[in-house]
Amino acid sequence: MEKKIDVVALGELLIDMTNNGVSASNNDLFEANPGGAPCNVLAMLKRFGHSVSFIGKVGDDIFGRKLKDTLDEVGISTENLLMDKDVRTTLAFVKTFADGDRDFSFYRNPGADMMLRKDEVNPSLIEQAKIFHFGTLSMTHEMPREATVYALEIAKKSGAIITFDPNLREPLWNSLDEAKEQVVKGLEYCDYLKISDNEIQWLTGEEDFTAGVNKIRAQFDIPLITVSMGKDGSRAYYLNKKTGVEHIVEVAPFLSEDTIETTGAGDTFCACVLHRLLQNGLEDWDEKKLSSMLTVANAAASLITRVKGALRVMPQLEDVEALVKTR
């Protein structure tokens, strides 16, 4: 089958309830921002002009209907987005600290995203995808885990590039041991791993990122790994399978005094890498290409930290290009 969709993603779609000051009575005010890592990634990919589609489930409630409308608005196909009449849409209350970092409180026991069943996944959608993208929030419970692995098997068979962002959210797991087990399951399938500094240290037990990447590579055949390092920028590790040569590139961040919160920064970064994968494939990367990719990804990630929310407010390409030119 000819592949007709650039990226299909499976996972959570939820509302980020982001603190937005206090009322006249000194009560916290929260802004309902559409979110969920996979759709944040797809929204940024739409900025690049790619065709994208989402597989997941929301509640048939005020928030779920709003989320579906938002995906339609930004151009993410909702043909495999299901509405659950019995279970409510997941909410994530986000507390933002002075440095822009966050803490999450999830209302998800259960949430509709946990209710996705294997038989509700449309295999032909995945078979048409050039890239299949996923995270671990769809692997925290048995039913969506089955659906995720089923989708991964289809993606593998159909020859899609499989991309993985563990996106560890500790409160959603019964234990970190279970989380680690499922991240390892994801590593078995992926061709590109997007992992953060604290995640790779947790997963591998190595403080040094290169040692951590080497530990992952000793067990899994993953050609491209990026490590996002927050205020220290990002690194790419690419192993050329033909030559056996590894390239390691590090690029500084675009720090800004206008940073409000970091929600969506990793997803925006990830989308920029997926954009380059669609252009370049997995073969023949060199240090120049990797450096260019990381520079654009860092710039886009910096811009998303200057606004509240993510999915509906992804950076415009001209703004990303303008920021890149300042370097």
mmCIF file of C-alpha atoms in Angstrom:
data_model
loop_
_atom_site.group_PDB
_atom_site.id
_atom_site.type_symbol
_atom_site.label_atom_id
_atom_site.label_comp_id
_atom_site.label_asym_id
_atom_site.label_seq_id
_atom_site.Cartn_x
_atom_site.Cartn_y
_atom_site.Cartn_z
ATOM 1 C CA MET A 1 0.000 0.000 0.000
ATOM 2 C CA GLU A 2 1.272 3.433 -0.909
ATOM 3 C CA LYS A 3 1.880 5.490 2.223
ATOM 4 C CA LYS A 4 -0.422 8.526 2.165
ATOM 5 C CA ILE A 5 -0.140 9.956 5.694
ATOM 6 C CA ASP A 6 3.074 11.529 6.918
ATOM 7 C CA VAL A 7 2.590 10.862 10.637
ATOM 8 C CA VAL A 8 0.072 8.863 12.663
ATOM 9 C CA ALA A 9 0.301 9.158 16.465
ATOM 10 C CA LEU A 10 -1.425 7.155 19.175
ATOM 11 C CA GLY A 11 -1.877 8.174 22.808
ATOM 12 C CA GLU A 12 -3.440 10.653 25.182
ATOM 13 C CA LEU A 13 -5.515 13.706 24.340
ATOM 14 C CA LEU A 14 -6.440 15.732 27.399
ATOM 15 C CA ILE A 15 -6.985 19.136 28.915
ATOM 16 C CA ASP A 16 -4.058 20.888 30.601
ATOM 17 C CA MET A 17 -5.605 23.032 33.336
ATOM 18 C CA THR A 18 -2.879 25.671 33.521
ATOM 19 C CA ASN A 19 -2.717 28.192 36.351
ATOM 20 C CA ASN A 20 -3.508 31.671 35.040
ATOM 21 C CA GLY A 21 -3.273 33.944 38.060
ATOM 22 C CA VAL A 22 -5.844 34.570 40.781
ATOM 23 C CA SER A 23 -9.322 36.058 40.905
ATOM 24 C CA ALA A 24 -10.364 39.203 42.743
ATOM 25 C CA SER A 25 -11.213 36.870 45.648
ATOM 26 C CA ASN A 26 -7.644 35.479 45.558
ATOM 27 C CA ASN A 27 -8.771 32.102 44.179
ATOM 28 C CA ASP A 28 -6.612 30.295 41.632
ATOM 29 C CA LEU A 29 -7.749 30.676 38.029
ATOM 30 C CA PHE A 30 -7.110 27.842 35.572
ATOM 31 C CA GLU A 31 -7.076 28.032 31.788
ATOM 32 C CA ALA A 32 -8.296 24.925 29.924
ATOM 33 C CA ASN A 33 -5.587 24.310 27.306
ATOM 34 C CA PRO A 34 -5.962 21.406 24.858
ATOM 35 C CA GLY A 35 -2.958 19.109 25.266
ATOM 36 C CA GLY A 36 -1.451 15.655 25.283
ATOM 37 C CA ALA A 37 2.037 15.005 23.932
ATOM 38 C CA PRO A 38 1.160 13.064 20.734
ATOM 39 C CA CYS A 39 -1.240 15.729 19.463
ATOM 40 C CA ASN A 40 1.155 18.525 20.420
ATOM 41 C CA VAL A 41 3.684 16.814 18.140
ATOM 42 C CA LEU A 42 1.108 16.501 15.349
ATOM 43 C CA ALA A 43 0.074 20.152 15.699
ATOM 44 C CA MET A 44 3.657 21.314 15.143
ATOM 45 C CA LEU A 45 4.018 18.936 12.199
ATOM 46 C CA LYS A 46 0.987 20.625 10.630
ATOM 47 C CA ARG A 47 2.962 23.891 10.777
ATOM 48 C CA PHE A 48 5.464 22.179 8.461
ATOM 49 C CA GLY A 49 2.623 21.226 6.110
ATOM 50 C CA HIS A 50 2.530 17.491 6.885
ATOM 51 C CA SER A 51 -0.548 15.272 6.818
ATOM 52 C CA VAL A 52 -1.210 13.913 10.310
ATOM 53 C CA SER A 53 -3.749 11.683 12.030
ATOM 54 C CA PHE A 54 -4.461 10.774 15.662
ATOM 55 C CA ILE A 55 -5.611 7.537 17.313
ATOM 56 C CA GLY A 56 -7.081 7.885 20.792
ATOM 57 C CA LYS A 57 -10.138 8.351 22.968
ATOM 58 C CA VAL A 58 -11.757 11.219 24.862
ATOM 59 C CA GLY A 59 -14.953 11.462 26.874
ATOM 60 C CA ASP A 60 -18.217 12.388 25.186
ATOM 61 C CA ASP A 61 -18.359 15.447 27.425
ATOM 62 C CA ILE A 62 -17.704 19.197 27.283
ATOM 63 C CA PHE A 63 -13.923 18.749 27.261
ATOM 64 C CA GLY A 64 -13.879 15.802 24.831
ATOM 65 C CA ARG A 65 -16.007 17.632 22.285
ATOM 66 C CA LYS A 66 -13.820 20.706 22.674
ATOM 67 C CA LEU A 67 -10.715 18.597 22.044
ATOM 68 C CA LYS A 68 -12.187 17.056 18.882
ATOM 69 C CA ASP A 69 -13.122 20.533 17.622
ATOM 70 C CA THR A 70 -9.566 21.719 18.364
ATOM 71 C CA LEU A 71 -7.981 18.879 16.372
ATOM 72 C CA ASP A 72 -10.317 19.628 13.463
ATOM 73 C CA GLU A 73 -9.404 23.316 13.758
ATOM 74 C CA VAL A 74 -5.637 22.744 13.579
ATOM 75 C CA GLY A 75 -5.888 20.116 10.830
ATOM 76 C CA ILE A 76 -5.249 16.853 12.699
ATOM 77 C CA SER A 77 -7.384 14.036 11.253
ATOM 78 C CA THR A 78 -9.834 12.650 13.831
ATOM 79 C CA GLU A 79 -11.091 9.637 11.885
ATOM 80 C CA ASN A 80 -9.780 7.312 14.638
ATOM 81 C CA LEU A 81 -10.617 9.561 17.609
ATOM 82 C CA LEU A 82 -13.301 7.862 19.690
ATOM 83 C CA MET A 83 -15.759 9.434 22.161
ATOM 84 C CA ASP A 84 -16.507 7.458 25.351
ATOM 85 C CA LYS A 85 -20.004 8.001 26.758
ATOM 86 C CA ASP A 86 -19.166 6.394 30.111
ATOM 87 C CA VAL A 87 -15.732 7.760 31.039
ATOM 88 C CA ARG A 88 -14.719 11.398 31.291
ATOM 89 C CA THR A 89 -11.903 13.164 29.459
ATOM 90 C CA THR A 90 -8.600 13.158 31.333
ATOM 91 C CA LEU A 91 -7.564 16.431 32.997
ATOM 92 C CA ALA A 92 -4.030 17.432 33.999
ATOM 93 C CA PHE A 93 -3.702 20.333 36.429
ATOM 94 C CA VAL A 94 -0.371 22.037 35.829
ATOM 95 C CA LYS A 95 1.467 24.032 38.479
ATOM 96 C CA THR A 96 4.178 26.239 36.987
ATOM 97 C CA PHE A 97 7.257 27.252 38.970
ATOM 98 C CA ALA A 98 9.238 30.484 38.677
ATOM 99 C CA ASP A 99 11.800 28.906 36.314
ATOM 100 C CA GLY A 100 9.058 27.658 33.970
ATOM 101 C CA ASP A 101 9.244 24.022 35.135
ATOM 102 C CA ARG A 102 6.027 22.215 36.067
ATOM 103 C CA ASP A 103 4.309 19.786 38.399
ATOM 104 C CA PHE A 104 1.267 17.746 37.282
ATOM 105 C CA SER A 105 -1.848 16.518 39.095
ATOM 106 C CA PHE A 106 -3.838 14.116 36.897
ATOM 107 C CA TYR A 107 -7.573 13.410 37.075
ATOM 108 C CA ARG A 108 -7.481 10.052 35.324
ATOM 109 C CA ASN A 109 -8.706 7.161 37.420
ATOM 110 C CA PRO A 110 -10.017 6.283 34.967
ATOM 111 C CA GLY A 111 -9.763 8.771 32.122
ATOM 112 C CA ALA A 112 -11.142 8.178 28.641
ATOM 113 C CA ASP A 113 -7.653 7.872 27.102
ATOM 114 C CA MET A 114 -7.155 4.719 29.226
ATOM 115 C CA MET A 115 -10.184 3.079 27.585
ATOM 116 C CA LEU A 116 -8.787 2.656 24.053
ATOM 117 C CA ARG A 117 -9.151 -0.986 23.005
ATOM 118 C CA LYS A 118 -7.103 -2.959 20.497
ATOM 119 C CA ASP A 119 -10.191 -3.590 18.319
ATOM 120 C CA GLU A 120 -10.774 0.190 18.093
ATOM 121 C CA VAL A 121 -7.449 0.839 16.357
ATOM 122 C CA ASN A 122 -7.799 1.229 12.580
ATOM 123 C CA PRO A 123 -4.965 -0.843 11.043
ATOM 124 C CA SER A 124 -5.275 0.671 7.549
ATOM 125 C CA LEU A 125 -4.571 4.124 8.980
ATOM 126 C CA ILE A 126 -1.247 2.908 10.415
ATOM 127 C CA GLU A 127 -0.391 1.025 7.214
ATOM 128 C CA GLN A 128 -0.602 4.339 5.316
ATOM 129 C CA ALA A 129 1.767 6.156 7.718
ATOM 130 C CA LYS A 130 5.356 7.055 6.891
ATOM 131 C CA ILE A 131 5.987 7.620 10.622
ATOM 132 C CA PHE A 132 4.167 6.103 13.590
ATOM 133 C CA HIS A 133 4.678 8.032 16.844
ATOM 134 C CA PHE A 134 3.830 7.001 20.412
ATOM 135 C CA GLY A 135 4.642 7.568 24.088
ATOM 136 C CA THR A 136 4.078 5.681 27.346
ATOM 137 C CA LEU A 137 0.902 7.275 28.682
ATOM 138 C CA SER A 138 -0.954 4.749 26.519
ATOM 139 C CA MET A 139 1.035 1.975 28.230
ATOM 140 C CA THR A 140 0.192 2.658 31.883
ATOM 141 C CA HIS A 141 -2.770 0.242 31.885
ATOM 142 C CA GLU A 142 -3.435 -3.108 30.257
ATOM 143 C CA MET A 143 -6.181 -2.186 27.751
ATOM 144 C CA PRO A 144 -4.482 0.792 26.036
ATOM 145 C CA ARG A 145 -1.147 -1.050 26.315
ATOM 146 C CA GLU A 146 -2.591 -3.877 24.199
ATOM 147 C CA ALA A 147 -3.853 -1.304 21.690
ATOM 148 C CA THR A 148 -0.422 0.364 21.558
ATOM 149 C CA VAL A 149 1.505 -2.874 21.010
ATOM 150 C CA TYR A 150 -1.026 -3.929 18.348
ATOM 151 C CA ALA A 151 -0.467 -0.601 16.558
ATOM 152 C CA LEU A 152 3.310 -0.980 16.871
ATOM 153 C CA GLU A 153 3.203 -4.446 15.308
ATOM 154 C CA ILE A 154 1.241 -3.083 12.336
ATOM 155 C CA ALA A 155 3.639 -0.129 11.978
ATOM 156 C CA LYS A 156 6.656 -2.439 12.067
ATOM 157 C CA LYS A 157 5.183 -4.775 9.447
ATOM 158 C CA SER A 158 4.221 -1.910 7.157
ATOM 159 C CA GLY A 159 7.742 -0.433 7.230
ATOM 160 C CA ALA A 160 6.900 2.833 8.985
ATOM 161 C CA ILE A 161 9.622 4.715 10.845
ATOM 162 C CA ILE A 162 8.656 4.293 14.515
ATOM 163 C CA THR A 163 9.346 7.211 16.852
ATOM 164 C CA PHE A 164 9.087 7.128 20.640
ATOM 165 C CA ASP A 165 8.990 9.717 23.411
ATOM 166 C CA PRO A 166 8.718 7.983 26.817
ATOM 167 C CA ASN A 167 7.392 11.219 28.380
ATOM 168 C CA LEU A 168 7.568 9.781 31.900
ATOM 169 C CA ARG A 169 4.803 10.998 34.237
ATOM 170 C CA GLU A 170 5.525 9.225 37.511
ATOM 171 C CA PRO A 171 2.108 9.798 39.204
ATOM 172 C CA LEU A 172 0.365 7.778 36.461
ATOM 173 C CA TRP A 173 2.278 4.550 37.122
ATOM 174 C CA ASN A 174 1.691 1.935 39.821
ATOM 175 C CA SER A 175 5.468 1.847 40.227
ATOM 176 C CA LEU A 176 8.585 3.115 38.486
ATOM 177 C CA ASP A 177 9.607 -0.506 37.910
ATOM 178 C CA GLU A 178 6.471 -0.992 35.823
ATOM 179 C CA ALA A 179 7.204 2.270 33.992
ATOM 180 C CA LYS A 180 10.724 1.080 33.190
ATOM 181 C CA GLU A 181 9.404 -2.243 31.903
ATOM 182 C CA GLN A 182 7.073 -0.458 29.470
ATOM 183 C CA VAL A 183 9.720 2.039 28.319
ATOM 184 C CA VAL A 184 11.953 -0.944 27.540
ATOM 185 C CA LYS A 185 9.049 -2.450 25.566
ATOM 186 C CA GLY A 186 8.848 0.774 23.541
ATOM 187 C CA LEU A 187 12.582 0.687 22.866
ATOM 188 C CA GLU A 188 12.172 -2.719 21.196
ATOM 189 C CA TYR A 189 10.196 -1.087 18.390
ATOM 190 C CA CYS A 190 11.556 2.422 17.895
ATOM 191 C CA ASP A 191 13.870 3.828 15.218
ATOM 192 C CA TYR A 192 14.095 7.281 16.793
ATOM 193 C CA LEU A 193 14.108 7.843 20.559
ATOM 194 C CA LYS A 194 13.433 11.303 21.972
ATOM 195 C CA ILE A 195 14.426 11.216 25.633
ATOM 196 C CA SER A 196 15.026 13.914 28.240
ATOM 197 C CA ASP A 197 18.052 14.268 30.506
ATOM 198 C CA ASN A 198 16.314 13.072 33.671
ATOM 199 C CA GLU A 199 14.619 10.183 31.827
ATOM 200 C CA ILE A 200 17.830 8.728 30.411
ATOM 201 C CA GLN A 201 19.525 8.957 33.818
ATOM 202 C CA TRP A 202 16.538 7.223 35.442
ATOM 203 C CA LEU A 203 16.302 4.557 32.742
ATOM 204 C CA THR A 204 19.996 3.647 32.469
ATOM 205 C CA GLY A 205 21.368 4.601 35.892
ATOM 206 C CA GLU A 206 24.100 6.577 34.099
ATOM 207 C CA GLU A 207 24.685 10.252 34.981
ATOM 208 C CA ASP A 208 26.646 10.773 31.740
ATOM 209 C CA PHE A 209 24.291 10.966 28.742
ATOM 210 C CA THR A 210 26.719 9.333 26.300
ATOM 211 C CA ALA A 211 27.191 6.404 28.687
ATOM 212 C CA GLY A 212 23.387 6.180 28.922
ATOM 213 C CA VAL A 213 22.978 6.161 25.138
ATOM 214 C CA ASN A 214 25.676 3.487 24.834
ATOM 215 C CA LYS A 215 23.834 1.368 27.387
ATOM 216 C CA ILE A 216 20.585 1.655 25.402
ATOM 217 C CA ARG A 217 22.369 0.943 22.103
ATOM 218 C CA ALA A 218 24.035 -2.169 23.553
ATOM 219 C CA GLN A 219 20.569 -3.694 23.844
ATOM 220 C CA PHE A 220 18.471 -1.980 21.146
ATOM 221 C CA ASP A 221 19.056 -1.137 17.486
ATOM 222 C CA ILE A 222 18.047 2.564 17.503
ATOM 223 C CA PRO A 223 19.845 4.629 14.830
ATOM 224 C CA LEU A 224 18.830 8.095 16.090
ATOM 225 C CA ILE A 225 18.609 9.185 19.732
ATOM 226 C CA THR A 226 18.215 12.760 20.924
ATOM 227 C CA VAL A 227 18.657 13.891 24.508
ATOM 228 C CA SER A 228 16.899 17.133 25.429
ATOM 229 C CA MET A 229 18.807 18.846 28.219
ATOM 230 C CA GLY A 230 16.594 21.828 29.102
ATOM 231 C CA LYS A 231 18.674 24.927 29.707
ATOM 232 C CA ASP A 232 21.753 23.107 28.384
ATOM 233 C CA GLY A 233 20.294 22.536 24.903
ATOM 234 C CA SER A 234 20.159 19.163 23.175
ATOM 235 C CA ARG A 235 22.278 16.360 21.770
ATOM 236 C CA ALA A 236 21.837 13.973 18.860
ATOM 237 C CA TYR A 237 23.463 10.546 18.633
ATOM 238 C CA TYR A 238 23.293 9.018 15.157
ATOM 239 C CA LEU A 239 24.733 5.638 14.211
ATOM 240 C CA ASN A 240 25.258 5.056 10.491
ATOM 241 C CA LYS A 241 24.459 1.379 9.980
ATOM 242 C CA LYS A 242 26.324 1.196 6.663
ATOM 243 C CA THR A 243 29.620 2.591 7.907
ATOM 244 C CA GLY A 244 29.373 1.925 11.642
ATOM 245 C CA VAL A 245 30.330 5.583 12.260
ATOM 246 C CA GLU A 246 28.594 7.404 15.127
ATOM 247 C CA HIS A 247 28.041 11.151 15.071
ATOM 248 C CA ILE A 248 27.448 13.047 18.325
ATOM 249 C CA VAL A 249 26.311 16.663 18.022
ATOM 250 C CA GLU A 250 25.396 19.131 20.781
ATOM 251 C CA VAL A 251 23.593 22.435 20.172
ATOM 252 C CA ALA A 252 23.038 25.247 22.663
ATOM 253 C CA PRO A 253 19.506 26.363 23.568
ATOM 254 C CA PHE A 254 17.790 29.644 22.744
ATOM 255 C CA LEU A 255 17.263 30.904 26.301
ATOM 256 C CA SER A 256 14.742 33.683 26.781
ATOM 257 C CA GLU A 257 13.628 35.956 29.584
ATOM 258 C CA ASP A 258 10.118 35.613 28.134
ATOM 259 C CA THR A 259 9.772 31.966 29.198
ATOM 260 C CA ILE A 260 6.424 31.402 30.933
ATOM 261 C CA GLU A 261 6.227 27.601 31.140
ATOM 262 C CA THR A 262 7.833 24.587 29.481
ATOM 263 C CA THR A 263 4.639 22.687 28.563
ATOM 264 C CA GLY A 264 4.982 21.377 25.018
ATOM 265 C CA ALA A 265 8.674 22.232 24.615
ATOM 266 C CA GLY A 266 9.729 18.596 24.272
ATOM 267 C CA ASP A 267 6.830 17.870 21.908
ATOM 268 C CA THR A 268 7.694 20.843 19.698
ATOM 269 C CA PHE A 269 11.327 19.709 19.640
ATOM 270 C CA CYS A 270 10.259 16.171 18.759
ATOM 271 C CA ALA A 271 8.047 17.364 15.897
ATOM 272 C CA CYS A 272 10.987 19.226 14.330
ATOM 273 C CA VAL A 273 13.033 16.013 14.383
ATOM 274 C CA LEU A 274 10.149 14.062 12.807
ATOM 275 C CA HIS A 275 9.917 16.740 10.101
ATOM 276 C CA ARG A 276 13.578 16.146 9.224
ATOM 277 C CA LEU A 277 13.076 12.366 9.311
ATOM 278 C CA LEU A 278 10.308 12.763 6.739
ATOM 279 C CA GLN A 279 12.719 14.745 4.557
ATOM 280 C CA ASN A 280 15.862 12.674 5.091
ATOM 281 C CA GLY A 281 14.806 9.193 6.225
ATOM 282 C CA LEU A 282 17.033 7.299 8.650
ATOM 283 C CA GLU A 283 20.094 6.989 6.425
ATOM 284 C CA ASP A 284 23.110 9.175 5.715
ATOM 285 C CA TRP A 285 22.913 11.796 8.439
ATOM 286 C CA ASP A 286 26.073 13.812 9.035
ATOM 287 C CA GLU A 287 27.065 16.345 11.675
ATOM 288 C CA LYS A 288 25.923 19.294 9.568
ATOM 289 C CA LYS A 289 22.420 17.854 9.108
ATOM 290 C CA LEU A 290 22.174 16.892 12.782
ATOM 291 C CA SER A 291 23.312 20.343 13.895
ATOM 292 C CA SER A 292 20.797 22.056 11.612
ATOM 293 C CA MET A 293 18.009 19.796 12.884
ATOM 294 C CA LEU A 294 18.819 20.466 16.557
ATOM 295 C CA THR A 295 19.124 24.215 15.987
ATOM 296 C CA VAL A 296 15.633 24.424 14.472
ATOM 297 C CA ALA A 297 14.221 22.090 17.154
ATOM 298 C CA ASN A 298 15.791 24.138 19.974
ATOM 299 C CA ALA A 299 14.466 27.378 18.478
ATOM 300 C CA ALA A 300 10.919 26.028 18.134
ATOM 301 C CA ALA A 301 11.034 24.620 21.674
ATOM 302 C CA SER A 302 12.161 28.018 22.981
ATOM 303 C CA LEU A 303 9.248 29.786 21.284
ATOM 304 C CA ILE A 304 6.583 27.467 22.733
ATOM 305 C CA THR A 305 7.835 28.213 26.273
ATOM 306 C CA ARG A 306 6.875 31.873 25.779
ATOM 307 C CA VAL A 307 3.126 31.161 25.581
ATOM 308 C CA LYS A 308 0.610 29.254 27.697
ATOM 309 C CA GLY A 309 -0.461 25.880 26.360
ATOM 310 C CA ALA A 310 0.858 24.069 23.297
ATOM 311 C CA LEU A 311 -1.503 22.355 20.886
ATOM 312 C CA ARG A 312 -3.283 25.464 19.562
ATOM 313 C CA VAL A 313 -0.356 27.873 19.815
ATOM 314 C CA MET A 314 2.522 26.070 18.112
ATOM 315 C CA PRO A 315 5.164 28.466 16.728
ATOM 316 C CA GLN A 316 4.868 29.782 13.183
ATOM 317 C CA LEU A 317 7.678 28.672 10.878
ATOM 318 C CA GLU A 318 8.693 32.245 10.044
ATOM 319 C CA ASP A 319 9.201 32.913 13.769
ATOM 320 C CA VAL A 320 11.324 29.769 14.112
ATOM 321 C CA GLU A 321 13.418 30.781 11.097
ATOM 322 C CA ALA A 322 13.856 34.320 12.434
ATOM 323 C CA LEU A 323 15.099 32.981 15.769
ATOM 324 C CA VAL A 324 17.495 30.557 14.065
ATOM 325 C CA LYS A 325 18.970 33.470 12.082
ATOM 326 C CA THR A 326 19.920 35.240 15.319
ATOM 327 C CA ARG A 327 22.576 32.579 15.951
#
